[in-house]
Coordinates of C-alpha atoms and ligand atoms in Angstrom, one line a residue:
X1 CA 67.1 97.1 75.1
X2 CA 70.5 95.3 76.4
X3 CA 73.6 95.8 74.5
X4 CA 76.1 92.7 74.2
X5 CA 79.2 93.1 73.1
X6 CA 81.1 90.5 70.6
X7 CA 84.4 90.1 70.4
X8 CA 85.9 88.3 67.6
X9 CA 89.4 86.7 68.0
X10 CA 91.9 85.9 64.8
X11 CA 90.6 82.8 63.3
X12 CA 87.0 84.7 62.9
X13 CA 88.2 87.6 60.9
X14 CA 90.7 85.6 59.1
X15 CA 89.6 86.5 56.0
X16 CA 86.8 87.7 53.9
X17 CA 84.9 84.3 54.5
X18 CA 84.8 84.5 58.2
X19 CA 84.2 87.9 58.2
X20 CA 80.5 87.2 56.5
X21 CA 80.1 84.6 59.3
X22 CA 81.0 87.5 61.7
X23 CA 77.9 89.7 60.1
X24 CA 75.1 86.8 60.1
X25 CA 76.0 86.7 63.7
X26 CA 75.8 90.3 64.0
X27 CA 72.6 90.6 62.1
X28 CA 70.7 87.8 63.9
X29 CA 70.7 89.9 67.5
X30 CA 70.6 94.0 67.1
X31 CA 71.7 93.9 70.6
X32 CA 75.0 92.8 69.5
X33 CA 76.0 96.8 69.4
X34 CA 79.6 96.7 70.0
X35 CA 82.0 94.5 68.0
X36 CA 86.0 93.9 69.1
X37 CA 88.2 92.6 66.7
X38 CA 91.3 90.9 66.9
X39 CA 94.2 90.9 63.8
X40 CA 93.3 88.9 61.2
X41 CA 94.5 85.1 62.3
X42 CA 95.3 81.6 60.9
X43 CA 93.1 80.5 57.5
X44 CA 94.3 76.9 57.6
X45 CA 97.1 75.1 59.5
X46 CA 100.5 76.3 58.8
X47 CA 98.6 79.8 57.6
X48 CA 100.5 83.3 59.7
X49 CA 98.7 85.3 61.6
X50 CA 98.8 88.6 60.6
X51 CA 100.2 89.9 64.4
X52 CA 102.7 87.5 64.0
X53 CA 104.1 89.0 60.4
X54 CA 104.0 92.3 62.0
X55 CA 106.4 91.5 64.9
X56 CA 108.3 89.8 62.7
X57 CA 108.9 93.1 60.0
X58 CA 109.8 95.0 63.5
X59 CA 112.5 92.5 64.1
X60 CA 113.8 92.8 60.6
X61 CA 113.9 96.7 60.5
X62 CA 115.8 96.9 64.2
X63 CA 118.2 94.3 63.1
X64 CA 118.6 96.8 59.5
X65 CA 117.7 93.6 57.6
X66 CA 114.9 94.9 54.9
X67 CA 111.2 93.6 55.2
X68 CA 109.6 94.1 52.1
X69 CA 108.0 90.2 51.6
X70 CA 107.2 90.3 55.0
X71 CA 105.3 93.2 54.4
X72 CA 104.4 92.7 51.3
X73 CA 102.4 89.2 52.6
X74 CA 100.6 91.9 54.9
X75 CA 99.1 94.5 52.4
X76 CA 98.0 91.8 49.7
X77 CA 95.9 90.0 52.7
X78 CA 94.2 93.4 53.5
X79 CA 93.8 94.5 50.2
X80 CA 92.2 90.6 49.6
X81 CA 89.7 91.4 52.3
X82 CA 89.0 95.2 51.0
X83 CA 88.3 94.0 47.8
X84 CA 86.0 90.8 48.5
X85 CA 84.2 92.6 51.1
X86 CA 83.6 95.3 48.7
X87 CA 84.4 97.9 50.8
X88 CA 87.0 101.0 50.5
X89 CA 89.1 102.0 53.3
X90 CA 92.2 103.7 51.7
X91 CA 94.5 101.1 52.8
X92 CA 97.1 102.2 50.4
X93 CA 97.4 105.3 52.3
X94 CA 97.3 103.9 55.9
X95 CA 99.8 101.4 54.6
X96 CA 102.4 104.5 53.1
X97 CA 101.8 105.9 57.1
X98 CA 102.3 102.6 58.6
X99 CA 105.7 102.1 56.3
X100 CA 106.8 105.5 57.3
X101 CA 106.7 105.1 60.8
X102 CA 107.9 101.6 60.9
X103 CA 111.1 102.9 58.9
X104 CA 111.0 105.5 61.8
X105 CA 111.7 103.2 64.6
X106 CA 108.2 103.9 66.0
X107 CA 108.3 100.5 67.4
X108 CA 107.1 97.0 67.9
X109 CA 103.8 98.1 70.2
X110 CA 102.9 100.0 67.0
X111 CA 103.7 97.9 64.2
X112 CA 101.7 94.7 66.1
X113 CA 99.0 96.5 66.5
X114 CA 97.9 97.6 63.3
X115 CA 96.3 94.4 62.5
X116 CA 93.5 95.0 64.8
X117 CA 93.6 99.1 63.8
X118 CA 93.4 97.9 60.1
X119 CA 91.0 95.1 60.8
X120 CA 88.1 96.7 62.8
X121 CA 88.7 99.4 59.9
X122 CA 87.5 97.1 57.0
X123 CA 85.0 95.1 59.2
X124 CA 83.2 98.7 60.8
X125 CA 82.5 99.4 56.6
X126 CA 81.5 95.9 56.1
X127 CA 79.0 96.2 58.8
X128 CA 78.3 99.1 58.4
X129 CA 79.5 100.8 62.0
X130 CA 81.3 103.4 63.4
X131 CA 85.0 102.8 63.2
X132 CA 86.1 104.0 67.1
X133 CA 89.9 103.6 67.9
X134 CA 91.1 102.3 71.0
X135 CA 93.9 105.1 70.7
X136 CA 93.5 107.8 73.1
X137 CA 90.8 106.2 74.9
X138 CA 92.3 102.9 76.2
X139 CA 94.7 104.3 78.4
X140 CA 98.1 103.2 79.8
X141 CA 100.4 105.3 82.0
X142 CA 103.9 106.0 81.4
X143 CA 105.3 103.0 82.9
X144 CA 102.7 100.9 80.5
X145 CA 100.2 99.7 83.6
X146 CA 96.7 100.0 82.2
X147 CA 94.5 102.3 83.9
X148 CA 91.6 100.7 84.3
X149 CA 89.2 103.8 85.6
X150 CA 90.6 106.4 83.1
X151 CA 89.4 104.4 80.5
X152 CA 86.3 103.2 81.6
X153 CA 85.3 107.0 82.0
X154 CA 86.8 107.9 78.6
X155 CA 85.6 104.7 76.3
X156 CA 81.9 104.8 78.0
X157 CA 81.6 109.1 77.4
X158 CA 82.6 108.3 73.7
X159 CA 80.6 105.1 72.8
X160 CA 77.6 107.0 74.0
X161 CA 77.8 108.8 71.2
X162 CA 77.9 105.6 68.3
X163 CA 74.5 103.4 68.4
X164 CA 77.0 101.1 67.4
X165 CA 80.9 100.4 67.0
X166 CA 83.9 98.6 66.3
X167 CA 86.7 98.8 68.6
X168 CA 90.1 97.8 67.6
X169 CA 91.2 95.2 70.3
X170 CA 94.7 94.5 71.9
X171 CA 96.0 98.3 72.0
X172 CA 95.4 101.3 73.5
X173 CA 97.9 104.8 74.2
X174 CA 100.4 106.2 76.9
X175 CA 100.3 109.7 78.2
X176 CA 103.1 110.5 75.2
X177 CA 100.6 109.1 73.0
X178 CA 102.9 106.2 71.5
X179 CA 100.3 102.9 71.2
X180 CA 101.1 100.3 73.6
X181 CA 99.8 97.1 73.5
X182 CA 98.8 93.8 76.0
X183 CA 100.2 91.2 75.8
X184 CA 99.6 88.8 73.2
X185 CA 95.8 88.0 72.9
X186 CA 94.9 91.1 74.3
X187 CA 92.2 91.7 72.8
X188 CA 90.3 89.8 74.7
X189 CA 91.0 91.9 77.5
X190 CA 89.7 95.2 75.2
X191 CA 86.8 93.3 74.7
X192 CA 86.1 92.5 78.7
X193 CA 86.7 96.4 79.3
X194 CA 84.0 97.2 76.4
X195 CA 81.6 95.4 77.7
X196 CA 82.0 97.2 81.3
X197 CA 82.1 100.6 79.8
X198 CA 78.5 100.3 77.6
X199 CA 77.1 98.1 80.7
X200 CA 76.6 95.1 78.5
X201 CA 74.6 92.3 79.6
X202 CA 77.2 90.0 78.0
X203 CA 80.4 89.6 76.7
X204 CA 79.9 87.5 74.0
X205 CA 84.0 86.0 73.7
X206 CA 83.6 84.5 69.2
X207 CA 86.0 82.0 68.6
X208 CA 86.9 78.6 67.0
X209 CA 86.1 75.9 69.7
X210 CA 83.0 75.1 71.0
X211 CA 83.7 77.3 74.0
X212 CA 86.1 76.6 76.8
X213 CA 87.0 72.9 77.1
X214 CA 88.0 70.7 80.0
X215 CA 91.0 70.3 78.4
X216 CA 93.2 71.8 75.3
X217 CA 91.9 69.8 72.7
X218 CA 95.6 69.9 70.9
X219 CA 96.2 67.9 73.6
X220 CA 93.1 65.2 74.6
X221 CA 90.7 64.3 71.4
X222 CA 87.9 66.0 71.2
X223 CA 87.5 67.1 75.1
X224 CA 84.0 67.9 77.0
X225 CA 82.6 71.2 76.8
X226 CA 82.2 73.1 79.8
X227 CA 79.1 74.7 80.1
X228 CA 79.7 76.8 83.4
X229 CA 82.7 77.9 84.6
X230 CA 83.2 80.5 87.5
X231 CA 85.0 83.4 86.9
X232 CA 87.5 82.0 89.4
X233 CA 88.1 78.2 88.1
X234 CA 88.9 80.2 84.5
X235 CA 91.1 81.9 86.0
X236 CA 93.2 79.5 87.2
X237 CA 92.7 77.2 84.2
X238 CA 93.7 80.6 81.7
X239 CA 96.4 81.3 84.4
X240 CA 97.8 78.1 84.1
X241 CA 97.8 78.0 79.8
X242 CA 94.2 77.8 78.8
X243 CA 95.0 79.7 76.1
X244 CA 91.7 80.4 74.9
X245 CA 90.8 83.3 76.6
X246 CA 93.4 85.8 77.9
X247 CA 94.0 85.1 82.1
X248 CA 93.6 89.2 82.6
X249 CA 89.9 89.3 80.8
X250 CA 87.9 88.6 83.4
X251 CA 88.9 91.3 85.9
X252 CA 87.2 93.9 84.3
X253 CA 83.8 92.8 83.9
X254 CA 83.8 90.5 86.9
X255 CA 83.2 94.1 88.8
X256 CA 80.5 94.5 87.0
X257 CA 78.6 91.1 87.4
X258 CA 78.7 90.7 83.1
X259 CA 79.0 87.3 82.3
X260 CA 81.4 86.2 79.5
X261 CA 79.9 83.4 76.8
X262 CA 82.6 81.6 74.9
X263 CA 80.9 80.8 71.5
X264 CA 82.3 79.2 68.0
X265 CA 82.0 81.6 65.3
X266 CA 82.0 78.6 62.9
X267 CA 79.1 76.7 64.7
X268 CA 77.0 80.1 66.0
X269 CA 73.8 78.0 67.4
X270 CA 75.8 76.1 70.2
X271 CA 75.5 77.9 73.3
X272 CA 79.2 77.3 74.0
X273 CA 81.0 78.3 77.9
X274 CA 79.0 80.3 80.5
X275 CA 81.6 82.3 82.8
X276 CA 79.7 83.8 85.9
X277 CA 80.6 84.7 89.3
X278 CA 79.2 81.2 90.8
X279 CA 79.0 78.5 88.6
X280 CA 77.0 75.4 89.9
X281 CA 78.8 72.1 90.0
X282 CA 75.9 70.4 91.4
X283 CA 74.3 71.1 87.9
X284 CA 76.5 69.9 86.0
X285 CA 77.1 67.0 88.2
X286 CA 81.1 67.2 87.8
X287 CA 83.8 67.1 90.1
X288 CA 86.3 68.9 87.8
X289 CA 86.3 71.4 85.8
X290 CA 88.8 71.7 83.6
X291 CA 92.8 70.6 83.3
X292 CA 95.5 73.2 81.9
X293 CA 99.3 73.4 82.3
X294 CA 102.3 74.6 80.5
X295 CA 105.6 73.6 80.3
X296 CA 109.6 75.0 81.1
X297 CA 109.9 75.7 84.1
X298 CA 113.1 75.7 86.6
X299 CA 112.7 74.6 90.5
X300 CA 115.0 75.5 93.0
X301 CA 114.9 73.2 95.9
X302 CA 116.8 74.5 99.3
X303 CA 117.4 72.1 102.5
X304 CA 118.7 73.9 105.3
X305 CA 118.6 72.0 108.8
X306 CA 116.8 73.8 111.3
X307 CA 115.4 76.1 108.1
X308 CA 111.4 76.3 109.9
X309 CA 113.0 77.7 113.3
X310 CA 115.0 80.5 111.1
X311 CA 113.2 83.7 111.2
X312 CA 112.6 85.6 107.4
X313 CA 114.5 82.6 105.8
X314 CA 112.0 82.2 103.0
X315 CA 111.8 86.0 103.1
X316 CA 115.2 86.1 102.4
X317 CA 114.7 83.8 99.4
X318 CA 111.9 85.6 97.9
X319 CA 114.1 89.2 98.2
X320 CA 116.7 87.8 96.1
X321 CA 114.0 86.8 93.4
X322 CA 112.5 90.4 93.8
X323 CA 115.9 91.7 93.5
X324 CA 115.9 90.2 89.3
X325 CA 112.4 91.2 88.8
X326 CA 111.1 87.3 89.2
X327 CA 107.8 86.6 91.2
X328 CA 107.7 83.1 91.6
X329 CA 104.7 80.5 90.6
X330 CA 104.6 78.2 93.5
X331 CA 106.5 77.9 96.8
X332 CA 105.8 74.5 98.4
X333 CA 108.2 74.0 101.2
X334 CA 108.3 71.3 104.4
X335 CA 109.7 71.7 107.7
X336 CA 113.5 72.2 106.4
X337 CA 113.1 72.3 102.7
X338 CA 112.0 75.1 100.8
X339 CA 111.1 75.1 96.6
X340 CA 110.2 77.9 94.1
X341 CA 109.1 77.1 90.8
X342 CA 109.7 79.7 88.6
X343 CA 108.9 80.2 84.7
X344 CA 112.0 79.6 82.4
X345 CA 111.1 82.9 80.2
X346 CA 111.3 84.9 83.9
X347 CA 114.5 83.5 84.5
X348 CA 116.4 84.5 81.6
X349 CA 120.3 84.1 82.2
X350 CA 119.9 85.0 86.0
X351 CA 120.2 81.5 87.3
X352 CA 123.9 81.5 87.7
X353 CA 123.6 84.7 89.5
X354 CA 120.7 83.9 91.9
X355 CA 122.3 80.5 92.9
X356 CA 125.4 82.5 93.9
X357 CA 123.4 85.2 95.9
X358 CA 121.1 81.7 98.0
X359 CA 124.9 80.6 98.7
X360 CA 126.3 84.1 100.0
X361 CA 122.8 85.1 101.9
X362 CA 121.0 81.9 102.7
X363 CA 124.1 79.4 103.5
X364 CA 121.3 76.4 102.5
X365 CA 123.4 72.7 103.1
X366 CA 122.1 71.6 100.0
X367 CA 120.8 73.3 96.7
X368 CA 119.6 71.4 93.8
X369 CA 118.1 72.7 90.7
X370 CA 115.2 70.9 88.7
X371 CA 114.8 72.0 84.9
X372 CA 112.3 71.3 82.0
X373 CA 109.2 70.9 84.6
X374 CA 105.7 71.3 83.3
X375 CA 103.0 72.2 85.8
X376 CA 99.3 70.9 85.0
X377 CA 96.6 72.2 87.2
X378 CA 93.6 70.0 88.0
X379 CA 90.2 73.2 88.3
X380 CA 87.2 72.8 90.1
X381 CA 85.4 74.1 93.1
X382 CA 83.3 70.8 92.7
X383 CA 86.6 68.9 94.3
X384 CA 86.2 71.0 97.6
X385 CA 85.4 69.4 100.8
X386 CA 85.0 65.8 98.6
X387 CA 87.4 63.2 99.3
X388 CA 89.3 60.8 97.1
X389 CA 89.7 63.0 94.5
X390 CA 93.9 63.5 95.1
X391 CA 93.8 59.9 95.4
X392 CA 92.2 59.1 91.5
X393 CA 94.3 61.6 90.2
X394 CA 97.2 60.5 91.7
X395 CA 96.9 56.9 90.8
X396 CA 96.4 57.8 87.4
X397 CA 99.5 59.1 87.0
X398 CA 100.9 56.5 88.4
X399 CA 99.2 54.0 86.3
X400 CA 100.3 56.1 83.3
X401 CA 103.9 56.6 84.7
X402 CA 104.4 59.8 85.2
X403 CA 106.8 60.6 87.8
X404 CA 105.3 63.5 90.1
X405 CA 108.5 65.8 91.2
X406 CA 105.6 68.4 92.9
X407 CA 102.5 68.6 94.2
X408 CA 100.6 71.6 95.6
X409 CA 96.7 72.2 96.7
X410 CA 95.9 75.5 97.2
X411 CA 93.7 76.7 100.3
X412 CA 90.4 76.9 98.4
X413 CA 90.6 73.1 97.2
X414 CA 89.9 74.1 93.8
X415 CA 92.9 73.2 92.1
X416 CA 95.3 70.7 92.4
X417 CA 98.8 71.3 90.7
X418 CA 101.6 68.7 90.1
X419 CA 105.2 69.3 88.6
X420 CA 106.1 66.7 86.4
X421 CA 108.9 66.5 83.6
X422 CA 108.3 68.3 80.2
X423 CA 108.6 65.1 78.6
X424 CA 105.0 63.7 80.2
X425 CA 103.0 67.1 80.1
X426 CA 101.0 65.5 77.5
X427 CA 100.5 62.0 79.3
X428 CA 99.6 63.6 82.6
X429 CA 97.1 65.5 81.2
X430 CA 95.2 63.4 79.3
X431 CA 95.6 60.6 82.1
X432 CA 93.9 63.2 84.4
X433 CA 91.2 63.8 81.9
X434 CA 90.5 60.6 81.6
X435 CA 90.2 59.7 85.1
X436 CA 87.7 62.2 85.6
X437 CA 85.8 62.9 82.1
X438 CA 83.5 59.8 82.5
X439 CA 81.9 61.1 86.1
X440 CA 81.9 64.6 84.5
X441 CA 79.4 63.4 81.6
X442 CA 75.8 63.7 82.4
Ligands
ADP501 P1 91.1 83.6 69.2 O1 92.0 83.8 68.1 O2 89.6 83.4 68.9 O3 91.3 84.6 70.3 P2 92.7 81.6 70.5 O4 93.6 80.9 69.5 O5 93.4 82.7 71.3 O6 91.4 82.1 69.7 O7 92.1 80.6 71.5 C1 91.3 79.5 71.0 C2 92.2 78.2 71.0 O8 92.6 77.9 72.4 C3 91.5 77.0 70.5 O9 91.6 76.9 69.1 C4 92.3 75.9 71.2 O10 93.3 75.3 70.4 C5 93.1 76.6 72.4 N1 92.8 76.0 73.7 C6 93.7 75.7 74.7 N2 93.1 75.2 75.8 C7 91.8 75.2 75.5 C8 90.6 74.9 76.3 N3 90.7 74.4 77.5 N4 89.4 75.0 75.7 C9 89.3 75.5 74.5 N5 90.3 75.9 73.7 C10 91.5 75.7 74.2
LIG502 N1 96.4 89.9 67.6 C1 96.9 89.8 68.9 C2 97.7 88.5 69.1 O1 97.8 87.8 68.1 C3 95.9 90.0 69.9 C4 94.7 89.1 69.9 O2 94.5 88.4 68.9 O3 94.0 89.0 70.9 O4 98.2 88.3 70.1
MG503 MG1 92.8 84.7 71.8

């Protein structure tokens, strides 16, 4: 028999309710072996997620400020769940540990991630499974880079021995043995490298939206589901601020051929998002996939005259980046003009700095520096080698009056991404979806 492996993000386990969604789901396939959870998320708008509450004691208790609501908000929520699940997991002694250590300075990495360690806890007794921790077996090296072979080796030896499991996500160990976490929404990547190491046949990705969406549907009412998506077009679209599945996810079952289905834990009979290594736009008779973006960031435009016959100039450029730990997010440049785009949060307070070392090493005749830029990417290998496709997108931003201050195609012609001002992130992309959303429905 196949194994599939379900990984269930915040909003599913957010409370004893969902969790008796999770185990109907769980119950209607016995393939569905091996069960990631995330922290427990959101119940209702304006509701914390229980990662959030963490981070937030760490900051109190490095800043000597005390915690104790903060905290306090975090054990009743547990205990809620331990006692309408009717299980017993001796929370209050893993919460005297978790105090202890936290009082310790053990660090933000460990304090997040007890929300999945506690979660997959309570839900492994609720259902009845093997509790496994990702500690010790979801391995990071001493610098923090996740070693992807170690723990493929390790996680597979060990989940041989459990018929069946649940896996904390979103964490895993250094050499030291200190936890060390992804970055946030990790756990979707735990869940990815689950399903490689039992071989699953799927990686079944539970959340609260009928699958991925061609666009964020905070953003455009009520958006088209996609129903294939290759594993590349997601990646640019989760690159680019799809946030609904984490961009790194896909690398470690993509290897492995496992497809990843996107499915609503609160609607379990839709089929939701098919991610596979080819998807087949002919099939679903669209041109594109899917629109993301995200906003803040800074460009830095250069003119220089004579720039294009200047050996290593733009290598020059780039080295000063390097130099403050920034890699770049686009570089489109002309024949004497050169721009990066670079993510505000990258930046930090280097600016000044980096705009003094382009003077000093790069003499350009003219800098000028663009801020508050969004970038919205338009995904699809259905717009490849098909023409007038720039031209509708275009001219609907136009019509809608957004004022373009970027544009750059990549090679493969599957995504098309424009830098426009923070301020009409929202226009442009629901002018772009609409554009395209009526050809894209069968
Ligand atoms: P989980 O807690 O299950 O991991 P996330 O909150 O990380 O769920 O991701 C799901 C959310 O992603 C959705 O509720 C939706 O608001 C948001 N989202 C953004 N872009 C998209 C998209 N293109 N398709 C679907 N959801 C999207
Ligand atoms: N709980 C973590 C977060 O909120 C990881 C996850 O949910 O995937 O980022
Ligand atoms: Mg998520």
């Amino acid at each position: 028999m196949g194994i599939k492996v379900a990984k269930f993000g915040g909003s599913s386990v957010a409370d004893a309710i969902q969790l008796g969604k999770v185990k109907n789901i769980i119950d209607a396939d016995p393939k569905r072996k091996y069960i990631v959870v995330s922290a427990p998320g959101k119940r209702f708008d304006g509701d914390s997620k229980i990662t959030d509450l963490l981070y937030l004691c760490n900051t109190h208790i490095e800043h000597n400020v005390p915690c104790d609501q903060i905290y306090q908000v975090v054990v009743d929520r547990f205990k809620a769940m331990e006692m309408s699940l009717n299980v017993h997991v001796g929370l209050d002694q893993e919460f005297a540990e978790i105090r202890e250590r936290l009082e310790a300075g053990e660090g933000a990495d460990y304090i997040a991630s007890r929300g999945e360690y506690l979660n997959a806890k309570l839900t492994a007794a609720y259902l009845g499974l093997d509790f496994v921790d990702a500690a010790g077996l979801v391995k990071f090296n001493e610098k923090g880079k996740f070693l992807d072979e170690e723990t493929d080796k390790a996680l597979s030896e060990e989940l041989k021995k459990h018929d069946g499991a649940v896996i904390p996500g979103f964490y895993g160990t250094m050499p030291n043995g200190k936890i060390k976490t992804f970055t946030r929404g990790g756990s979707d990547i735990t869940g990815s490298i689950v399903a490689k190491a039992v071989n699953a046949e799927i990686y079944e990705n539970w959340t609260d939206v009928h699958g991925f969406l061609q666009a964020d549907p905070r953003i455009v009412d009520n958006p088209e589901p996609i129903q294939h998506i290759s594993y590349a077009e997601l990646r640019e679209l989760s690159y680019m601020g799809a946030s609904v599945l984490h961009e790194n996810a896909i690398y470690p079952v993509r290897g492995s051929n496992i497809p990843i289905n996107i499915r609503n834990t609160n609607d379990p009979e839709h089929p939701g998002t098919m991610i596979v290594s080819q998807a087949k736009p002919e099939d679903d008779g669209r041109i594109i996939t899917g629109i993301a973006g995200s906003k803040d960031f800074v460009v830095i435009n250069l003119h220089k005259n004579l720039m294009s016959s200047e050996p290593g100039y733009i290598k020059r450029l780039l080295g000063i980046l390097e130099g403050y730990g920034i890699s770049f997010e686009h570089l489109p440049s002309g024949i004497d003009t050169a721009s990066v785009v670079i993510s505000k949060k990258q930046l930090k307070n280097n600016l000044g700095d980096i705009l003094d070392e382009i003077d000093r090493k790069l003499s350009p005749d003219n800098v000028e520096v663009s801020h508050d830029i969004a970038l919205v990417a338009t995904v699809g290998t259905g717009m490849a080698n098909r023409y007038g496709t720039a031209a509708r997108l275009f001219t609907a931003l136009a019509e809608a009056r957004v004022n373009i201050r970027m544009i750059d195609q990549g090679s493969s012609e599957m995504n098309i991404i424009v830098g426009v001002e923070n301020k009409d992130f929202e226009t442009a992309i629901r002018a772009i979806y609409n554009a395209f959303a009526k050809d894209n429905r069968k």
